[in-house]
mmCIF file of C-alpha atoms in Angstrom:
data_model
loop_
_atom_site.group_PDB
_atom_site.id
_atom_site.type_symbol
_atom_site.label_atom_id
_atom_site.label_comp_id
_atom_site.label_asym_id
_atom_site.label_seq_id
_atom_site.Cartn_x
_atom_site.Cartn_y
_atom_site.Cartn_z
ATOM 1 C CA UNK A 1 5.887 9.515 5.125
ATOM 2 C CA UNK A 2 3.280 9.767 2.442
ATOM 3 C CA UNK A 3 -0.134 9.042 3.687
ATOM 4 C CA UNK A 4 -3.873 8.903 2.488
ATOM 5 C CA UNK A 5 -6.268 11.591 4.110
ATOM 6 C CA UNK A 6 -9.923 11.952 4.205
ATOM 7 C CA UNK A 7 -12.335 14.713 4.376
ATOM 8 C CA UNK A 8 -14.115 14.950 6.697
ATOM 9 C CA UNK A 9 -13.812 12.999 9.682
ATOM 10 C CA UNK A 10 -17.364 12.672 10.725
ATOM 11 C CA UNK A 11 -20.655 13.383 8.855
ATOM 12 C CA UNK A 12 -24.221 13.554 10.113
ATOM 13 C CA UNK A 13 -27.178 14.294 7.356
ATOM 14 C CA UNK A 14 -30.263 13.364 7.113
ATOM 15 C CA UNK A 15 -32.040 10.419 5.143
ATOM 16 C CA UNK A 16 -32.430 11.784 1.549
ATOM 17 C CA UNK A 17 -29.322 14.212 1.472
ATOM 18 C CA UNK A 18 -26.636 13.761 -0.570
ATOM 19 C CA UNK A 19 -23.096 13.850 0.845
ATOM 20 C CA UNK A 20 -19.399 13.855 -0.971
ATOM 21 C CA UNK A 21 -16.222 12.099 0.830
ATOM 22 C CA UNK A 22 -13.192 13.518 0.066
ATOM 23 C CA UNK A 23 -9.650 11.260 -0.054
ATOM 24 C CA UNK A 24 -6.047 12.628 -1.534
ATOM 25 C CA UNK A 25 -4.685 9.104 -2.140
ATOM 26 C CA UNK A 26 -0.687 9.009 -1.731
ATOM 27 C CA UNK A 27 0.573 11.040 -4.856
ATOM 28 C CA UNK A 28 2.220 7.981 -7.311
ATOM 29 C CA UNK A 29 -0.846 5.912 -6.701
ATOM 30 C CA UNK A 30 -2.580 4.720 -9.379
ATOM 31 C CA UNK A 31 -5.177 2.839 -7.952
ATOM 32 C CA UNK A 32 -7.850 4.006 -5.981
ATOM 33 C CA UNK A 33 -10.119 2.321 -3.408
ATOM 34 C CA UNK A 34 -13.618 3.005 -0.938
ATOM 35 C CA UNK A 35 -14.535 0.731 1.503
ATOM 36 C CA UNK A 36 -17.301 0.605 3.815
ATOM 37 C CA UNK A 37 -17.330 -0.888 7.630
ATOM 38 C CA UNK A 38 -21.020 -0.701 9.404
ATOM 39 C CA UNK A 39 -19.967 -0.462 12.933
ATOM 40 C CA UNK A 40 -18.815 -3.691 14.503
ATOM 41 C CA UNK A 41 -18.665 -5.343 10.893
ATOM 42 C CA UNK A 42 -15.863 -6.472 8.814
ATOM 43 C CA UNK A 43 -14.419 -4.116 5.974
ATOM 44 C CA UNK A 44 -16.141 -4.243 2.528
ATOM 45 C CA UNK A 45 -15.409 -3.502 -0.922
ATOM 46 C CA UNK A 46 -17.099 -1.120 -2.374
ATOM 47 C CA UNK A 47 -15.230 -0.054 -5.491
ATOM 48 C CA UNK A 48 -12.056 0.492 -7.246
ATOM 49 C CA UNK A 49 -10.624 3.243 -9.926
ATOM 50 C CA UNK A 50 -8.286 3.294 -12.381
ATOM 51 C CA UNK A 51 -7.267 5.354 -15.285
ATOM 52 C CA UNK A 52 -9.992 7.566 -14.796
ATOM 53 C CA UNK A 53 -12.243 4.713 -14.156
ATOM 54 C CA UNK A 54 -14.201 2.288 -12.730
ATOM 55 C CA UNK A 55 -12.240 -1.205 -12.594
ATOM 56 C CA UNK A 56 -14.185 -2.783 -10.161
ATOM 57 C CA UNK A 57 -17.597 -2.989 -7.885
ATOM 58 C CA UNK A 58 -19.497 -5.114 -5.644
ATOM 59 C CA UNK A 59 -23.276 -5.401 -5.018
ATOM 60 C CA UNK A 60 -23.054 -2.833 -2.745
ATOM 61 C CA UNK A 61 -22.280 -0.263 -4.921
ATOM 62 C CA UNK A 62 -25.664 0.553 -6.726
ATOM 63 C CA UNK A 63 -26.624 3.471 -8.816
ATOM 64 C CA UNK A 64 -26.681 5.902 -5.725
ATOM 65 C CA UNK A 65 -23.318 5.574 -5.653
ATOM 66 C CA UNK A 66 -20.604 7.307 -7.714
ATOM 67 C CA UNK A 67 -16.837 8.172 -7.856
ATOM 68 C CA UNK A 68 -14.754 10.857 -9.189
ATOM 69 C CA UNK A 69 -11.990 12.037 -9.505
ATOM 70 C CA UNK A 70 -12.176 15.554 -10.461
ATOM 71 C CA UNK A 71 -8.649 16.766 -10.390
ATOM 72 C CA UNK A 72 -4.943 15.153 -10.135
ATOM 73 C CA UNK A 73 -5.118 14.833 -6.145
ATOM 74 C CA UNK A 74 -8.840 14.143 -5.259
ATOM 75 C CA UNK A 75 -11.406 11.201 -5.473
ATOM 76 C CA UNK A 76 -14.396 11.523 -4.420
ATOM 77 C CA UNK A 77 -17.249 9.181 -3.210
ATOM 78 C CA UNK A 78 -20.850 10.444 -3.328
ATOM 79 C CA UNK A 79 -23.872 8.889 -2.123
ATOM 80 C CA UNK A 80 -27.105 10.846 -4.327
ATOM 81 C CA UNK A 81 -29.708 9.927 -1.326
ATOM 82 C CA UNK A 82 -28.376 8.616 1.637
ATOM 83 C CA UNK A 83 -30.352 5.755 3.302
ATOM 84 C CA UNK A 84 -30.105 5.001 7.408
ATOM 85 C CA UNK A 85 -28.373 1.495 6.454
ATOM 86 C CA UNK A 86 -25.328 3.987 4.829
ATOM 87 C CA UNK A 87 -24.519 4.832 8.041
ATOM 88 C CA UNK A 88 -20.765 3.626 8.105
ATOM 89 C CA UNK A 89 -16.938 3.856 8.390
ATOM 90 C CA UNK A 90 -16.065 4.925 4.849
ATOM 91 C CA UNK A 91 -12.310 4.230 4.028
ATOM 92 C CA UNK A 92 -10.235 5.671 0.975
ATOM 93 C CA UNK A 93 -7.326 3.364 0.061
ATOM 94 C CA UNK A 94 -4.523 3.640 -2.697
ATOM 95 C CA UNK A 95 -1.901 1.073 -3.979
ATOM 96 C CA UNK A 96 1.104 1.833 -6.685
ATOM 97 C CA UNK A 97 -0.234 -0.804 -8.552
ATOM 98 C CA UNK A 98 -2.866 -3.673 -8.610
ATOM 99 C CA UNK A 99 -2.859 -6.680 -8.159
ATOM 100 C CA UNK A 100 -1.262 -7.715 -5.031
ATOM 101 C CA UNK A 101 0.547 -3.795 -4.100
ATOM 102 C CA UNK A 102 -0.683 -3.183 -0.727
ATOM 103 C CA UNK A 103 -3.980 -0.819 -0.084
ATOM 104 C CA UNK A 104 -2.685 2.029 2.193
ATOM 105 C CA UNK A 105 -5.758 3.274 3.794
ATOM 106 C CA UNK A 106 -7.007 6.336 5.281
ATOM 107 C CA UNK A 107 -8.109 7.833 8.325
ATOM 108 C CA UNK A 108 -11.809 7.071 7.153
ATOM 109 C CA UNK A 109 -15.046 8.853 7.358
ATOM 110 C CA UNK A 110 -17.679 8.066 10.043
ATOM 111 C CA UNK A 111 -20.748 8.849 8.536
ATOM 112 C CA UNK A 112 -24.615 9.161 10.186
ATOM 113 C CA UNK A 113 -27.588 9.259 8.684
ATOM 114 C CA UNK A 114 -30.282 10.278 10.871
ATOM 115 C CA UNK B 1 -18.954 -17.927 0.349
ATOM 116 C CA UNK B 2 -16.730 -16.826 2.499
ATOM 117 C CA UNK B 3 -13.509 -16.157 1.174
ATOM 118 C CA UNK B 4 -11.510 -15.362 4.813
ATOM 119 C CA UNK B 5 -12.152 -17.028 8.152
ATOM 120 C CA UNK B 6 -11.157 -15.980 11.203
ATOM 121 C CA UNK B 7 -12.435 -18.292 14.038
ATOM 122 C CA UNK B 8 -11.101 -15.998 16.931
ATOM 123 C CA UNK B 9 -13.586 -12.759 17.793
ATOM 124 C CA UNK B 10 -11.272 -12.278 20.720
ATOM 125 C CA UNK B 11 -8.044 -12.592 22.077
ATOM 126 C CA UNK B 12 -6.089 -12.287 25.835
ATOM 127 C CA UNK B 13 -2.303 -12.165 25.984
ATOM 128 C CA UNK B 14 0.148 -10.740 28.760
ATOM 129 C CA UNK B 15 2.236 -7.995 28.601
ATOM 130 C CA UNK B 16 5.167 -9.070 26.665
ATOM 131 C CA UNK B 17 4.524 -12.585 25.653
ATOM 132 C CA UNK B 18 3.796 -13.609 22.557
ATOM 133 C CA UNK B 19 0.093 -13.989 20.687
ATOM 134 C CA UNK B 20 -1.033 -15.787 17.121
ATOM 135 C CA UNK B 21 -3.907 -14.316 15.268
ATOM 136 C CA UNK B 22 -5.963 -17.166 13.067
ATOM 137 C CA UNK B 23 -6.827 -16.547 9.482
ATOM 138 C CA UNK B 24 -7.899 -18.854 6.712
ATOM 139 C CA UNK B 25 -8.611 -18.482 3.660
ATOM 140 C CA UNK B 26 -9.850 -20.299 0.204
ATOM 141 C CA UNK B 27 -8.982 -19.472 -3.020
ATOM 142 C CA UNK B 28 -8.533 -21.803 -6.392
ATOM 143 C CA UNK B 29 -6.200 -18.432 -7.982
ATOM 144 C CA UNK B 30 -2.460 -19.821 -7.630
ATOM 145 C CA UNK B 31 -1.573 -15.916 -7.542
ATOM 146 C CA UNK B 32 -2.723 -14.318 -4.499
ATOM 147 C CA UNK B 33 -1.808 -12.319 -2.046
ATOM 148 C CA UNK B 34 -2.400 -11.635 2.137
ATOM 149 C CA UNK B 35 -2.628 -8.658 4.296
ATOM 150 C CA UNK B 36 -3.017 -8.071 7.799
ATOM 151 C CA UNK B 37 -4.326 -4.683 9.022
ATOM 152 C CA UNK B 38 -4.526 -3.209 12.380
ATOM 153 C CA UNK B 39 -7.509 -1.322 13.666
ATOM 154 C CA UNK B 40 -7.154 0.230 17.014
ATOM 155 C CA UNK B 41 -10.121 2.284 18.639
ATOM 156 C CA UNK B 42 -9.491 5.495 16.609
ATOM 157 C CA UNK B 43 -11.004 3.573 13.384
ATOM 158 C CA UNK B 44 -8.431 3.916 11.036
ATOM 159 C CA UNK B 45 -6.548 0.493 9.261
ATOM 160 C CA UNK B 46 -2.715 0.065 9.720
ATOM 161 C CA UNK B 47 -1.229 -1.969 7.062
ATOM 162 C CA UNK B 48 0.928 -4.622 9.093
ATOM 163 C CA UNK B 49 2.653 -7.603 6.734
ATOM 164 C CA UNK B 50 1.819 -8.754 3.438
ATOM 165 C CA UNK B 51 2.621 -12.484 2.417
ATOM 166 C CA UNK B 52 2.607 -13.087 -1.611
ATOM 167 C CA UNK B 53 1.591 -16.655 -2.248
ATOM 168 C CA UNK B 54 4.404 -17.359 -4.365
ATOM 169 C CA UNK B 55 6.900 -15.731 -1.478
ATOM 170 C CA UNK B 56 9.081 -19.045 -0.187
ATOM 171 C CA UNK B 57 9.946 -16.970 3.366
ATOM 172 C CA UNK B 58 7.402 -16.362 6.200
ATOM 173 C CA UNK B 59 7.482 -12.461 5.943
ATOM 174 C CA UNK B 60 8.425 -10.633 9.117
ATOM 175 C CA UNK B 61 7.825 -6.760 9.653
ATOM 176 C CA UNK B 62 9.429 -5.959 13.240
ATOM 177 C CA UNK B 63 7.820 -7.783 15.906
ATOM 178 C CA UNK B 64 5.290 -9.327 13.371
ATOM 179 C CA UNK B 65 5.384 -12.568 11.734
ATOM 180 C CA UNK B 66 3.521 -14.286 9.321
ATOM 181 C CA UNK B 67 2.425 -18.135 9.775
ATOM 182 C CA UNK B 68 2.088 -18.729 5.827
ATOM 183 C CA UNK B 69 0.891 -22.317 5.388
ATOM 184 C CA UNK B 70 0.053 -22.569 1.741
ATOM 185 C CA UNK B 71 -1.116 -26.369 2.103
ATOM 186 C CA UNK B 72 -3.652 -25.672 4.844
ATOM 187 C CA UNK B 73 -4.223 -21.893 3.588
ATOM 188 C CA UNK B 74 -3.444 -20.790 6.114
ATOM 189 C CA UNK B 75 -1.815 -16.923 7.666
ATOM 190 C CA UNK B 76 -1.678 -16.482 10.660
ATOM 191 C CA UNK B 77 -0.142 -13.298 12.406
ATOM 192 C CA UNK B 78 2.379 -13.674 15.207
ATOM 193 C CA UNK B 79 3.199 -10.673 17.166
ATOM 194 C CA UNK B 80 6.123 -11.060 19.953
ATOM 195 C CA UNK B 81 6.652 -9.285 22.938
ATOM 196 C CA UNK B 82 2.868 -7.590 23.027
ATOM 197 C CA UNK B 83 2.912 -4.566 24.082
ATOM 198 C CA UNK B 84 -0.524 -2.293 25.106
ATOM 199 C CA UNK B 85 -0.658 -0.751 22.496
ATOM 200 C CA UNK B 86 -1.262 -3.453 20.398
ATOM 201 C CA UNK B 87 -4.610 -4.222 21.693
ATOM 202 C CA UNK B 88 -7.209 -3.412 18.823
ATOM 203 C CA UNK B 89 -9.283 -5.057 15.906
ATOM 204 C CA UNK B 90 -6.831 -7.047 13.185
ATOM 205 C CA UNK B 91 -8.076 -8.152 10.138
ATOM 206 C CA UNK B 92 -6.343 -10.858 7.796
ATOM 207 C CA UNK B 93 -7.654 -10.075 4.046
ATOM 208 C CA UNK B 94 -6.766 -11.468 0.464
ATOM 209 C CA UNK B 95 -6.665 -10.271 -2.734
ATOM 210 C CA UNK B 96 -6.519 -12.774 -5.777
ATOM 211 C CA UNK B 97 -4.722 -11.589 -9.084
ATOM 212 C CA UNK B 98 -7.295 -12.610 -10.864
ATOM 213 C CA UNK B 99 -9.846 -10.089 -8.731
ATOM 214 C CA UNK B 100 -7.206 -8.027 -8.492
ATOM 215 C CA UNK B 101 -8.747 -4.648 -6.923
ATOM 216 C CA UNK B 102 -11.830 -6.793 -4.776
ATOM 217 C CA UNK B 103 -9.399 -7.034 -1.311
ATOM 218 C CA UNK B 104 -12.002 -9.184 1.384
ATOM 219 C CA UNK B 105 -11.930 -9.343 4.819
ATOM 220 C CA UNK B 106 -12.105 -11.503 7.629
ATOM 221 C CA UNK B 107 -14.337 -10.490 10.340
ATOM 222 C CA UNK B 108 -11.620 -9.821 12.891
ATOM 223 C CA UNK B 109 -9.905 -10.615 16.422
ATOM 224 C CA UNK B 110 -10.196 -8.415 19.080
ATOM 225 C CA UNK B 111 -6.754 -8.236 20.887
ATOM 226 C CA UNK B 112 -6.711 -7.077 24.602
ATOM 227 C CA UNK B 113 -3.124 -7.014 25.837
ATOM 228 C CA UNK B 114 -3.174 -7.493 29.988
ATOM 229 C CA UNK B 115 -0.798 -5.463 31.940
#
């Protein structure tokens, strides 16, 4: 069965580093998703991506955040210069379409910043 | 404001019986639609059920359920027969068409399943 994975499972940098997370959403997925759960805190949005693009974005995601996707398969999240409150569950998510397709998520990405 | 409530942080059911898992939401879109994910220990989200709020049947996935009272806006999440493996964090979440790619989340229930 067709799933979404991340890259890489855990990070630890340091305050001021920047650091990509990698996803391969399911392959006929057109719409791409990061979330972000601080530990013991609900999910949040962070962002969504479609045709090549940003559709969608809360408050969270400020200018040191961006998104790619650089080739057919991946889509990238980078943080420029991570900040202790980024320390987080980052998940990847995908639907076939928008609006009310269900998100299939990924493994996530614990990330520390010391 | 808080677009999904859930009013239970934690939850205790035996072995085999049956548990429901509280979620409400508000929304003025007519089009919307509701998840349930499960998160066990390891981190990562299992999609679960989806209810579309034009759907006129409860859906059902397995031994899940969905409690879909449009009136009260309400979804709860009925799993039968628990089994140990379902204890972990499950989180209700909407999606309005209108917002169509912002999904929100409840806060969660934490499900322990007793021997």
């Amino acid at each position: 069965e067709p799933e979404v994975t991340q890259t890489p499972s855990h990070q630890v940098t340091q305050m001021g580093q920047e650091v990509i997370l990698r996803c391969v959403p399911i392959s006929n997925h057109l719409y791409f998703y990061w979330y972000r759960q601080i530990l013991g805190q609900k999910v949040e949005f962070l962002v969504s991506f479609y045709n090549n693009e940003i559709s969608e974005k809360s408050e969270i995601f400020d200018d040191q955040f961006s998104v790619e996707r650089p080739d057919g398969s991946n889509f990238t999240l980078k943080i420029r210069s991570t900040k202790l409150e980024d320390s987080a569950m980052y998940f990847c998510a995908s639907s076939e379409q928008g609006l009310q397709e269900t998100q299939y998520f990924g493994p996530g990405t614990r990330l520390l910043v010391l | 404001a808080q677009k999904i409530t859930q009013t239970q942080p934690g939850m205790f059911v035996q072995e085999k019986e049956a548990v429901t898992l509280d979620c409400t939401y508000d929304t003025s879109d007519p089009s919307y639609g509701l998840f349930w994910y499960k998160q066990p220990s390891s981190g990562e989200m299992i999609f679960l059920i989806y209810q579309g709020s034009y759907d006129q049947q409860n859906a059902t996935e397995g031994r899940y359920s969905l409690n879909f009272q449009k009136a009260r806006k309400s979804a709860n999440l009925v799993i039968s027969a628990s089994q140990l493996g379902d204890s972990a964090m499950y989180f209700c979440a909407m999606r309005e068409a209108y917002n169509n790619n912002d999904m929100r989340f409840g806060a969660g229930t934490r499900l322990t399943v007793k021997p």
